[in-house]
Amino acid sequence: MSIIELKITLEYIEPAVTRTLQVPVDIRLDRLHLTIQAAMGWTNSHLYMFEAGGATWGLPDPGFGSEDLPANKTTLAEVIEDTGARTINYLYDFGDSWDHTIKIGKISDPVPCELYPRLTNTAGRCPPEDVGGAPGYEEFLEAMSDPKHPEHADLKTWYSSDFDPNVPDSDELRLDLLKLAKRWKPKKKRIS
């Protein structure tokens, strides 16, 4: 098994929201989606799509007119090999349009006794779900930072706590990734 480093940036957001991950290069895209969800702090409540080299992967829905290739049958290694991509686009929540850029980093051997996927760096707190995309997030930040803003009290109630866009929940995010890594850990073969 080889490990690949990915730097994920949530586009059109200030302050910047980035995550650096180490994942198995042969991770399926549906699992990469769940990994990104956990690393960013999203709740996996909406559809998603990966795009590279003019092709898209996600949850095919012929009734909806989707021509996405199946994410559960394609690995990250296959996407990189087939498209030559060094950057992959990941779109989450087609209504809010959270656009993520995934930069492909170095490939290395796994560290003994480490579990993957692994979150190695975080910057910025991810916007709340259903806040209205980048424009709604700007309005959310403005209202949350100004107690005199007409929507301040309602948004504090809706979000149910204070919100600092500069401080990610790094420990919680790492724990969520560790749970995935444990669930997906390859089973040891028994010798009889």
PDB file of N, CA, C and O in Angstrom, residues 2 24 28 49-50 53 58 61 68 76 92 95 104 116 127 129 131 147-148 163 177 186 190:
ATOM      1  N   SER A   2       0.578   2.179  -0.876  1.00  0.00           N
ATOM      2  CA  SER A   2       1.265   3.461  -0.896  1.00  0.00           C
ATOM      3  C   SER A   2       0.322   4.531  -0.361  1.00  0.00           C
ATOM      4  O   SER A   2      -0.899   4.429  -0.486  1.00  0.00           O
ATOM      5  N   PRO A  24      -4.542   6.265   1.542  1.00  0.00           N
ATOM      6  CA  PRO A  24      -4.032   5.232   0.632  1.00  0.00           C
ATOM      7  C   PRO A  24      -4.299   5.668  -0.811  1.00  0.00           C
ATOM      8  O   PRO A  24      -5.376   6.180  -1.116  1.00  0.00           O
ATOM      9  N   ARG A  28     -11.040   4.291  -2.646  1.00  0.00           N
ATOM     10  CA  ARG A  28     -12.155   4.521  -3.563  1.00  0.00           C
ATOM     11  C   ARG A  28     -12.654   5.955  -3.377  1.00  0.00           C
ATOM     12  O   ARG A  28     -12.582   6.515  -2.282  1.00  0.00           O
ATOM     13  N   MET A  49     -19.549  15.476  -6.050  1.00  0.00           N
ATOM     14  CA  MET A  49     -19.002  15.084  -7.348  1.00  0.00           C
ATOM     15  C   MET A  49     -17.507  15.405  -7.368  1.00  0.00           C
ATOM     16  O   MET A  49     -17.085  16.450  -6.873  1.00  0.00           O
ATOM     17  N   PHE A  50     -16.729  14.489  -7.928  1.00  0.00           N
ATOM     18  CA  PHE A  50     -15.323  14.737  -8.217  1.00  0.00           C
ATOM     19  C   PHE A  50     -15.210  15.019  -9.712  1.00  0.00           C
ATOM     20  O   PHE A  50     -15.930  14.425 -10.514  1.00  0.00           O
ATOM     21  N   GLY A  53      -9.934  16.033 -15.526  1.00  0.00           N
ATOM     22  CA  GLY A  53      -9.736  15.692 -16.934  1.00  0.00           C
ATOM     23  C   GLY A  53     -11.024  15.624 -17.733  1.00  0.00           C
ATOM     24  O   GLY A  53     -11.119  14.830 -18.668  1.00  0.00           O
ATOM     25  N   GLY A  58     -19.351  10.383  -9.036  1.00  0.00           N
ATOM     26  CA  GLY A  58     -20.251  10.665  -7.928  1.00  0.00           C
ATOM     27  C   GLY A  58     -21.218   9.529  -7.756  1.00  0.00           C
ATOM     28  O   GLY A  58     -20.852   8.358  -7.886  1.00  0.00           O
ATOM     29  N   ASP A  61     -27.174   8.916 -11.209  1.00  0.00           N
ATOM     30  CA  ASP A  61     -28.624   8.930 -11.075  1.00  0.00           C
ATOM     31  C   ASP A  61     -29.218   9.182 -12.451  1.00  0.00           C
ATOM     32  O   ASP A  61     -29.487  10.328 -12.816  1.00  0.00           O
ATOM     33  N   ASP A  68     -22.424  10.940 -14.092  1.00  0.00           N
ATOM     34  CA  ASP A  68     -21.224  10.711 -13.297  1.00  0.00           C
ATOM     35  C   ASP A  68     -20.840   9.241 -13.344  1.00  0.00           C
ATOM     36  O   ASP A  68     -21.695   8.361 -13.305  1.00  0.00           O
ATOM     37  N   LEU A  76      -8.728   6.594  -6.338  1.00  0.00           N
ATOM     38  CA  LEU A  76      -7.953   7.815  -6.567  1.00  0.00           C
ATOM     39  C   LEU A  76      -6.800   7.525  -7.522  1.00  0.00           C
ATOM     40  O   LEU A  76      -6.534   8.310  -8.439  1.00  0.00           O
ATOM     41  N   TYR A  92     -19.228  19.773  -3.248  1.00  0.00           N
ATOM     42  CA  TYR A  92     -20.134  19.230  -2.238  1.00  0.00           C
ATOM     43  C   TYR A  92     -21.325  20.169  -2.088  1.00  0.00           C
ATOM     44  O   TYR A  92     -21.153  21.384  -2.000  1.00  0.00           O
ATOM     45  N   GLY A  95     -26.489  22.795  -4.043  1.00  0.00           N
ATOM     46  CA  GLY A  95     -27.210  24.034  -3.791  1.00  0.00           C
ATOM     47  C   GLY A  95     -26.286  25.131  -3.301  1.00  0.00           C
ATOM     48  O   GLY A  95     -26.250  26.234  -3.844  1.00  0.00           O
ATOM     49  N   ILE A 104      -2.717  17.148  -5.564  1.00  0.00           N
ATOM     50  CA  ILE A 104      -2.073  15.850  -5.377  1.00  0.00           C
ATOM     51  C   ILE A 104      -0.624  16.078  -4.963  1.00  0.00           C
ATOM     52  O   ILE A 104       0.118  16.790  -5.635  1.00  0.00           O
ATOM     53  N   TYR A 116      -4.622   4.951   8.289  1.00  0.00           N
ATOM     54  CA  TYR A 116      -4.955   5.895   7.226  1.00  0.00           C
ATOM     55  C   TYR A 116      -6.406   5.702   6.826  1.00  0.00           C
ATOM     56  O   TYR A 116      -6.882   4.574   6.854  1.00  0.00           O
ATOM     57  N   PRO A 127     -17.285  26.354   7.100  1.00  0.00           N
ATOM     58  CA  PRO A 127     -18.587  27.000   7.296  1.00  0.00           C
ATOM     59  C   PRO A 127     -19.629  25.985   7.747  1.00  0.00           C
ATOM     60  O   PRO A 127     -19.513  24.797   7.481  1.00  0.00           O
ATOM     61  N   GLU A 129     -23.089  23.882   7.636  1.00  0.00           N
ATOM     62  CA  GLU A 129     -23.939  23.370   6.552  1.00  0.00           C
ATOM     63  C   GLU A 129     -25.122  24.317   6.332  1.00  0.00           C
ATOM     64  O   GLU A 129     -25.590  24.960   7.273  1.00  0.00           O
ATOM     65  N   VAL A 131     -25.612  27.175   5.044  1.00  0.00           N
ATOM     66  CA  VAL A 131     -25.508  28.605   5.347  1.00  0.00           C
ATOM     67  C   VAL A 131     -25.714  29.461   4.092  1.00  0.00           C
ATOM     68  O   VAL A 131     -25.831  30.669   4.181  1.00  0.00           O
ATOM     69  N   PRO A 147     -22.909  41.956  17.508  1.00  0.00           N
ATOM     70  CA  PRO A 147     -24.097  41.770  18.344  1.00  0.00           C
ATOM     71  C   PRO A 147     -25.250  42.718  17.994  1.00  0.00           C
ATOM     72  O   PRO A 147     -26.399  42.433  18.325  1.00  0.00           O
ATOM     73  N   LYS A 148     -24.959  43.808  17.294  1.00  0.00           N
ATOM     74  CA  LYS A 148     -26.010  44.754  16.907  1.00  0.00           C
ATOM     75  C   LYS A 148     -26.637  44.418  15.555  1.00  0.00           C
ATOM     76  O   LYS A 148     -27.598  45.057  15.146  1.00  0.00           O
ATOM     77  N   PHE A 163     -18.824  31.238  16.968  1.00  0.00           N
ATOM     78  CA  PHE A 163     -18.158  30.724  15.772  1.00  0.00           C
ATOM     79  C   PHE A 163     -16.925  31.565  15.497  1.00  0.00           C
ATOM     80  O   PHE A 163     -17.024  32.761  15.269  1.00  0.00           O
ATOM     81  N   LEU A 177     -11.590  11.264  11.607  1.00  0.00           N
ATOM     82  CA  LEU A 177     -10.802  10.528  10.619  1.00  0.00           C
ATOM     83  C   LEU A 177     -10.266   9.224  11.193  1.00  0.00           C
ATOM     84  O   LEU A 177     -10.217   8.213  10.486  1.00  0.00           O
ATOM     85  N   PRO A 186      -7.397  -2.615   7.011  1.00  0.00           N
ATOM     86  CA  PRO A 186      -7.379  -3.950   6.403  1.00  0.00           C
ATOM     87  C   PRO A 186      -7.326  -5.031   7.491  1.00  0.00           C
ATOM     88  O   PRO A 186      -6.618  -4.899   8.485  1.00  0.00           O
ATOM     89  N   ARG A 190      -5.502 -14.604   8.838  1.00  0.00           N
ATOM     90  CA  ARG A 190      -5.151 -15.621   9.829  1.00  0.00           C
ATOM     91  C   ARG A 190      -4.386 -16.743   9.138  1.00  0.00           C
ATOM     92  O   ARG A 190      -4.749 -17.179   8.059  1.00  0.00           O
TER      93      ARG A 190
END
